[in-house]
mmCIF file of C-alpha atoms and ligand atoms in Angstrom:
data_model
loop_
_atom_site.group_PDB
_atom_site.id
_atom_site.type_symbol
_atom_site.label_atom_id
_atom_site.label_comp_id
_atom_site.label_asym_id
_atom_site.label_seq_id
_atom_site.Cartn_x
_atom_site.Cartn_y
_atom_site.Cartn_z
ATOM 1 C CA MET Z 741 -14.145 -0.493 -19.964
ATOM 2 C CA LYS Z 742 -11.052 1.626 -19.404
ATOM 3 C CA ILE Z 743 -9.348 0.728 -16.121
ATOM 4 C CA GLY Z 744 -6.531 2.634 -14.424
ATOM 5 C CA VAL Z 745 -4.126 0.525 -12.351
ATOM 6 C CA PHE Z 746 -1.256 1.936 -10.294
ATOM 7 C CA ASP Z 747 1.607 1.120 -7.998
ATOM 8 C CA SER Z 748 4.912 2.567 -6.824
ATOM 9 C CA GLY Z 749 6.774 0.582 -9.469
ATOM 10 C CA ILE Z 750 6.720 -2.793 -11.187
ATOM 11 C CA GLY Z 751 4.906 -4.639 -8.346
ATOM 12 C CA GLY Z 752 1.438 -3.673 -9.543
ATOM 13 C CA LEU Z 753 2.190 -5.448 -12.823
ATOM 14 C CA THR Z 754 1.571 -8.708 -10.933
ATOM 15 C CA VAL Z 755 -1.970 -7.392 -10.344
ATOM 16 C CA LEU Z 756 -2.329 -6.127 -13.911
ATOM 17 C CA LYS Z 757 -1.292 -9.534 -15.240
ATOM 18 C CA ARG Z 758 -4.048 -11.259 -13.269
ATOM 19 C CA LEU Z 759 -6.609 -8.629 -14.310
ATOM 20 C CA ILE Z 760 -5.717 -9.092 -17.984
ATOM 21 C CA LYS Z 761 -6.073 -12.856 -17.599
ATOM 22 C CA LYS Z 762 -9.404 -12.712 -15.731
ATOM 23 C CA PHE Z 763 -10.955 -9.746 -17.551
ATOM 24 C CA PRO Z 764 -9.183 -9.576 -20.932
ATOM 25 C CA ASN Z 765 -11.761 -7.398 -22.692
ATOM 26 C CA ASN Z 766 -10.749 -4.103 -21.159
ATOM 27 C CA GLU Z 767 -8.433 -1.248 -21.862
ATOM 28 C CA TYR Z 768 -5.818 -1.010 -19.085
ATOM 29 C CA ILE Z 769 -3.790 2.105 -18.320
ATOM 30 C CA TYR Z 770 -1.023 1.242 -15.846
ATOM 31 C CA TYR Z 771 1.068 3.781 -13.939
ATOM 32 C CA GLY Z 772 4.249 2.718 -12.112
ATOM 33 C CA ASP Z 773 5.867 5.460 -10.050
ATOM 34 C CA THR Z 774 9.406 4.132 -10.549
ATOM 35 C CA LYS Z 775 10.887 7.561 -9.853
ATOM 36 C CA ASN Z 776 9.521 7.523 -6.286
ATOM 37 C CA VAL Z 777 9.698 3.821 -5.371
ATOM 38 C CA PRO Z 778 9.738 2.576 -2.604
ATOM 39 C CA TYR Z 779 6.525 3.879 -1.061
ATOM 40 C CA GLY Z 780 6.770 1.658 2.004
ATOM 41 C CA ASP Z 781 9.000 3.998 4.000
ATOM 42 C CA LYS Z 782 7.289 7.286 3.017
ATOM 43 C CA SER Z 783 5.070 9.409 5.279
ATOM 44 C CA ILE Z 784 1.293 9.381 4.877
ATOM 45 C CA GLU Z 785 1.431 13.035 3.754
ATOM 46 C CA GLU Z 786 3.936 12.174 0.994
ATOM 47 C CA LEU Z 787 1.840 9.185 -0.072
ATOM 48 C CA LYS Z 788 -1.288 11.375 -0.268
ATOM 49 C CA VAL Z 789 0.437 13.706 -2.733
ATOM 50 C CA LEU Z 790 1.970 10.907 -4.842
ATOM 51 C CA SER Z 791 -1.229 8.845 -5.093
ATOM 52 C CA SER Z 792 -3.394 11.901 -5.831
ATOM 53 C CA ASN Z 793 -1.038 12.926 -8.661
ATOM 54 C CA ILE Z 794 -1.342 9.470 -10.182
ATOM 55 C CA ILE Z 795 -5.133 9.399 -9.873
ATOM 56 C CA ASN Z 796 -5.338 12.840 -11.524
ATOM 57 C CA PHE Z 797 -3.205 11.491 -14.380
ATOM 58 C CA LEU Z 798 -5.443 8.427 -14.784
ATOM 59 C CA ILE Z 799 -8.602 10.567 -14.696
ATOM 60 C CA GLU Z 800 -7.116 12.739 -17.467
ATOM 61 C CA LYS Z 801 -6.727 9.516 -19.449
ATOM 62 C CA GLU Z 802 -10.498 9.094 -19.016
ATOM 63 C CA VAL Z 803 -10.492 5.821 -17.113
ATOM 64 C CA ASP Z 804 -13.876 4.504 -15.889
ATOM 65 C CA MET Z 805 -12.469 3.051 -12.677
ATOM 66 C CA ILE Z 806 -9.199 2.653 -10.785
ATOM 67 C CA VAL Z 807 -7.523 -0.331 -9.123
ATOM 68 C CA ILE Z 808 -5.012 0.560 -6.404
ATOM 69 C CA ALA Z 809 -2.483 -2.202 -7.121
ATOM 70 C CA CYS Z 810 -0.371 -1.191 -4.150
ATOM 71 C CA GLY Z 811 -0.737 -2.562 -0.627
ATOM 72 C CA THR Z 812 0.859 0.514 0.929
ATOM 73 C CA ILE Z 813 -1.628 2.964 -0.617
ATOM 74 C CA SER Z 814 -4.567 0.558 -0.165
ATOM 75 C CA SER Z 815 -3.890 0.036 3.545
ATOM 76 C CA ASN Z 816 -3.315 3.674 4.457
ATOM 77 C CA LEU Z 817 -5.236 5.798 1.975
ATOM 78 C CA SER Z 818 -8.071 3.913 0.329
ATOM 79 C CA THR Z 819 -10.757 5.641 2.435
ATOM 80 C CA TYR Z 820 -9.143 9.030 1.813
ATOM 81 C CA LEU Z 821 -8.921 8.469 -1.953
ATOM 82 C CA LYS Z 822 -12.410 6.958 -2.270
ATOM 83 C CA GLU Z 823 -13.873 10.001 -0.493
ATOM 84 C CA LYS Z 824 -11.765 12.483 -2.453
ATOM 85 C CA TYR Z 825 -12.540 11.233 -5.970
ATOM 86 C CA ASN Z 826 -15.857 10.776 -7.683
ATOM 87 C CA ILE Z 827 -14.787 7.631 -9.542
ATOM 88 C CA ARG Z 828 -15.017 3.955 -8.650
ATOM 89 C CA ILE Z 829 -11.837 2.903 -6.810
ATOM 90 C CA ILE Z 830 -11.047 -0.694 -5.867
ATOM 91 C CA ASP Z 831 -8.297 -1.262 -3.338
ATOM 92 C CA ILE Z 832 -6.269 -4.451 -3.279
ATOM 93 C CA ILE Z 833 -6.755 -5.304 0.422
ATOM 94 C CA SER Z 834 -10.544 -5.194 1.104
ATOM 95 C CA PRO Z 835 -11.271 -8.248 -1.126
ATOM 96 C CA VAL Z 836 -8.516 -10.172 0.738
ATOM 97 C CA ILE Z 837 -10.075 -9.375 4.132
ATOM 98 C CA ASP Z 838 -13.488 -10.582 2.876
ATOM 99 C CA TYR Z 839 -12.009 -13.736 1.398
ATOM 100 C CA LEU Z 840 -10.034 -14.655 4.522
ATOM 101 C CA ASN Z 841 -12.847 -13.887 6.988
ATOM 102 C CA ASN Z 842 -15.005 -16.351 5.054
ATOM 103 C CA SER Z 843 -12.287 -18.999 4.765
ATOM 104 C CA ASN Z 844 -11.202 -21.884 6.978
ATOM 105 C CA TYR Z 845 -7.664 -20.560 7.361
ATOM 106 C CA GLU Z 846 -7.109 -19.710 11.033
ATOM 107 C CA LYS Z 847 -3.443 -18.847 11.496
ATOM 108 C CA ILE Z 848 -2.720 -16.013 9.088
ATOM 109 C CA GLY Z 849 0.661 -14.426 8.399
ATOM 110 C CA VAL Z 850 1.098 -11.137 6.588
ATOM 111 C CA ILE Z 851 4.292 -9.880 4.989
ATOM 112 C CA ALA Z 852 4.190 -6.330 3.644
ATOM 113 C CA THR Z 853 5.917 -2.962 3.615
ATOM 114 C CA GLN Z 854 6.575 -1.086 6.845
ATOM 115 C CA ALA Z 855 3.761 1.403 6.086
ATOM 116 C CA THR Z 856 1.225 -1.397 5.507
ATOM 117 C CA ILE Z 857 2.214 -3.209 8.712
ATOM 118 C CA ASN Z 858 2.052 0.107 10.636
ATOM 119 C CA SER Z 859 -1.549 0.576 9.443
ATOM 120 C CA LYS Z 860 -2.520 -2.728 11.186
ATOM 121 C CA ILE Z 861 -5.173 -3.165 8.507
ATOM 122 C CA PHE Z 862 -5.013 -6.954 8.614
ATOM 123 C CA SER Z 863 -4.908 -7.478 12.393
ATOM 124 C CA LYS Z 864 -7.724 -4.930 12.903
ATOM 125 C CA ASN Z 865 -10.049 -6.432 10.289
ATOM 126 C CA LEU Z 866 -9.412 -10.181 10.274
ATOM 127 C CA ASN Z 867 -11.341 -12.382 12.709
ATOM 128 C CA LYS Z 868 -8.323 -14.735 12.752
ATOM 129 C CA GLU Z 869 -5.049 -15.152 14.601
ATOM 130 C CA VAL Z 870 -2.712 -12.785 12.729
ATOM 131 C CA LYS Z 871 1.080 -12.326 12.744
ATOM 132 C CA GLU Z 872 2.414 -9.437 10.676
ATOM 133 C CA VAL Z 873 6.010 -8.883 9.542
ATOM 134 C CA ALA Z 874 7.408 -5.849 7.718
ATOM 135 C CA CYS Z 875 9.984 -6.730 5.044
ATOM 136 C CA PRO Z 876 11.457 -3.327 4.097
ATOM 137 C CA LYS Z 877 14.443 -4.810 2.226
ATOM 138 C CA PHE Z 878 12.337 -6.715 -0.311
ATOM 139 C CA VAL Z 879 10.996 -3.944 -2.608
ATOM 140 C CA PRO Z 880 14.307 -2.135 -3.305
ATOM 141 C CA LEU Z 881 16.007 -5.478 -4.032
ATOM 142 C CA ILE Z 882 13.174 -6.650 -6.309
ATOM 143 C CA GLU Z 883 13.117 -3.329 -8.201
ATOM 144 C CA SER Z 884 16.892 -3.566 -8.708
ATOM 145 C CA ASN Z 885 16.673 -7.238 -9.700
ATOM 146 C CA ASN Z 886 19.048 -8.247 -6.912
ATOM 147 C CA PHE Z 887 17.717 -11.739 -6.262
ATOM 148 C CA SER Z 888 20.896 -13.188 -4.787
ATOM 149 C CA GLU Z 889 20.919 -10.610 -1.983
ATOM 150 C CA LEU Z 890 17.227 -11.218 -1.290
ATOM 151 C CA GLU Z 891 18.035 -14.744 -0.124
ATOM 152 C CA ASN Z 892 19.955 -13.324 2.829
ATOM 153 C CA TYR Z 893 16.735 -11.967 4.323
ATOM 154 C CA TYR Z 894 14.374 -14.947 4.031
ATOM 155 C CA SER Z 895 15.338 -16.454 7.375
ATOM 156 C CA TYR Z 896 15.145 -13.095 9.209
ATOM 157 C CA TYR Z 897 11.697 -12.175 7.856
ATOM 158 C CA LEU Z 898 10.033 -15.551 7.406
ATOM 159 C CA ASP Z 899 11.170 -17.932 10.155
ATOM 160 C CA ASN Z 900 8.641 -16.551 12.635
ATOM 161 C CA LEU Z 901 5.815 -17.352 10.177
ATOM 162 C CA LYS Z 902 6.573 -21.048 9.725
ATOM 163 C CA ASP Z 903 3.585 -22.008 11.929
ATOM 164 C CA ARG Z 904 1.048 -20.196 9.675
ATOM 165 C CA ASP Z 905 -1.649 -21.877 7.533
ATOM 166 C CA LEU Z 906 -1.572 -19.042 5.011
ATOM 167 C CA ILE Z 907 0.647 -16.032 4.402
ATOM 168 C CA VAL Z 908 -0.696 -12.965 2.589
ATOM 169 C CA LEU Z 909 1.779 -11.478 0.139
ATOM 170 C CA GLY Z 910 0.652 -8.078 1.395
ATOM 171 C CA CYS Z 911 2.779 -6.094 -1.034
ATOM 172 C CA THR Z 912 2.185 -6.442 -4.766
ATOM 173 C CA HIS Z 913 5.920 -6.748 -5.429
ATOM 174 C CA TYR Z 914 6.114 -10.033 -3.500
ATOM 175 C CA PRO Z 915 4.388 -12.293 -6.065
ATOM 176 C CA ILE Z 916 7.526 -11.688 -8.173
ATOM 177 C CA ILE Z 917 9.440 -13.768 -5.579
ATOM 178 C CA LYS Z 918 6.556 -16.111 -4.697
ATOM 179 C CA LYS Z 919 8.418 -19.169 -5.996
ATOM 180 C CA GLU Z 920 11.512 -18.363 -3.929
ATOM 181 C CA ILE Z 921 9.447 -17.712 -0.767
ATOM 182 C CA SER Z 922 7.515 -20.915 -1.305
ATOM 183 C CA GLU Z 923 10.726 -22.914 -1.760
ATOM 184 C CA TYR Z 924 12.021 -21.438 1.485
ATOM 185 C CA LEU Z 925 8.851 -22.116 3.512
ATOM 186 C CA GLY Z 926 7.777 -25.413 1.933
ATOM 187 C CA ASN Z 927 4.468 -26.463 0.399
ATOM 188 C CA ASN Z 928 2.375 -26.674 3.569
ATOM 189 C CA ILE Z 929 1.843 -22.923 3.786
ATOM 190 C CA LYS Z 930 -0.476 -21.343 1.198
ATOM 191 C CA LEU Z 931 0.872 -18.043 -0.154
ATOM 192 C CA LEU Z 932 -1.916 -15.657 -1.119
ATOM 193 C CA ASP Z 933 -1.364 -13.266 -3.999
ATOM 194 C CA MET Z 934 -3.843 -10.469 -3.175
ATOM 195 C CA ALA Z 935 -4.900 -9.970 -6.807
ATOM 196 C CA GLU Z 936 -6.453 -13.475 -6.724
ATOM 197 C CA CYS Z 937 -9.285 -12.013 -4.637
ATOM 198 C CA ILE Z 938 -10.414 -9.281 -7.075
ATOM 199 C CA ASN Z 939 -13.624 -10.396 -8.785
ATOM 200 C CA ASP Z 940 -15.944 -7.499 -9.227
ATOM 201 C CA ILE Z 941 -14.873 -6.093 -12.614
ATOM 202 C CA LYS Z 942 -16.724 -6.014 -15.939
ATOM 203 C CA ASN Z 943 -15.232 -7.587 -19.031
ATOM 204 C CA ASP Z 944 -16.661 -5.665 -21.939
ATOM 205 C CA GLY Z 945 -14.636 -3.722 -24.458
ATOM 206 C CA ILE Z 946 -11.505 -3.711 -26.558
ATOM 207 C CA SER Z 947 -8.337 -5.345 -25.215
ATOM 208 C CA ARG Z 948 -5.484 -2.907 -24.888
ATOM 209 C CA VAL Z 949 -2.665 -2.334 -22.403
ATOM 210 C CA GLU Z 950 -0.740 0.906 -22.033
ATOM 211 C CA LEU Z 951 2.016 1.266 -19.415
ATOM 212 C CA TYR Z 952 3.394 4.546 -18.058
ATOM 213 C CA PHE Z 953 6.415 4.888 -15.799
ATOM 214 C CA SER Z 954 7.775 8.014 -14.121
ATOM 215 C CA LYS Z 955 11.290 6.637 -14.711
ATOM 216 C CA LEU Z 956 12.205 4.178 -17.417
ATOM 217 C CA ASP Z 957 15.504 2.412 -18.040
ATOM 218 C CA ASP Z 958 16.685 -0.896 -19.515
ATOM 219 C CA LYS Z 959 16.367 -2.709 -16.186
ATOM 220 C CA ILE Z 960 12.743 -1.621 -15.776
ATOM 221 C CA VAL Z 961 11.934 -2.612 -19.373
ATOM 222 C CA SER Z 962 13.444 -6.051 -18.813
ATOM 223 C CA ASN Z 963 11.521 -6.469 -15.516
ATOM 224 C CA VAL Z 964 8.294 -5.502 -17.291
ATOM 225 C CA ASN Z 965 8.993 -8.074 -20.006
ATOM 226 C CA SER Z 966 9.697 -10.829 -17.556
ATOM 227 C CA ILE Z 967 6.481 -10.150 -15.587
ATOM 228 C CA LEU Z 968 4.094 -9.615 -18.512
ATOM 229 C CA LYS Z 969 5.885 -12.131 -20.791
ATOM 230 C CA ASP Z 970 3.762 -12.774 -23.895
ATOM 231 C CA LYS Z 971 1.208 -10.015 -23.193
ATOM 232 C CA LYS Z 972 1.083 -7.208 -25.777
ATOM 233 C CA TYR Z 973 1.522 -3.684 -24.453
ATOM 234 C CA ILE Z 974 2.635 -0.163 -25.267
ATOM 235 C CA ILE Z 975 5.209 1.289 -22.852
ATOM 236 C CA LYS Z 976 5.905 5.006 -22.292
ATOM 237 C CA MET Z 977 7.686 7.306 -19.869
ATOM 238 C CA ILE Z 978 5.913 10.407 -18.642
HETATM 239 N N1 LIG P 597 3.990 -2.664 -4.264
HETATM 240 C C1 LIG P 597 3.642 -1.756 -3.228
HETATM 241 C C2 LIG P 597 2.847 -2.386 -2.141
HETATM 242 O O1 LIG P 597 2.066 -3.250 -2.481
HETATM 243 C C3 LIG P 597 4.632 -0.710 -2.840
HETATM 244 C C4 LIG P 597 5.896 -1.142 -2.242
HETATM 245 C C5 LIG P 597 6.837 0.005 -2.050
HETATM 246 O O2 LIG P 597 6.972 0.819 -2.951
HETATM 247 O O3 LIG P 597 7.460 0.079 -0.969
HETATM 248 O O4 LIG P 597 2.922 -2.060 -0.993
#
């Protein structure tokens, strides 16, 4: 199967990596909108245009289905996009809601972009006690590889979530700093990488990975390498 996967930048590669591991026999076409990152502070109207452009690009590449590997687009526009396009679209958040509603975790924390938190998708749909925190500084610092500055924000964003059983990494960039967040919070809190919950994908075809970015420079290439590590891929700018 040929599967389109997209995000605002490198964050969706954390999803792609899990998809390749779980369903290796597929052809993946990834699109990272590095020219327009971050999405988290954009208006819904802007996000509609950006995500539709990407889906049109992926449809031109003849994908059979699309995975929205972006919490911001999934939380605000998955219904809009699923109604607009006649192609199977999986968003990254619905499987998480299903998983958590059927789990024993009771006190849930969510960290995500401002736009995802504004959508209230988790508090509206989880039958649990939910605390949500927007972390707008994280994505720009992750994209620019500025890990030392990131540390300055852990206390501000995370201290209020220390009483949680589980925290959803509600933005696909955050698994890149999962180790650092976990070291800050300690081992008693489970950190959920949303891509763990995606199950419903076939695994039948050739294995191939092609990556497209709307902006490409040495820093992005090195970030891609450090996320995908030993995986083989072709990388292009469009
Ligand atoms: N990685 C995306 C998300 O999951 C987008 C973050 C952003 O561009 O602000 O929300």
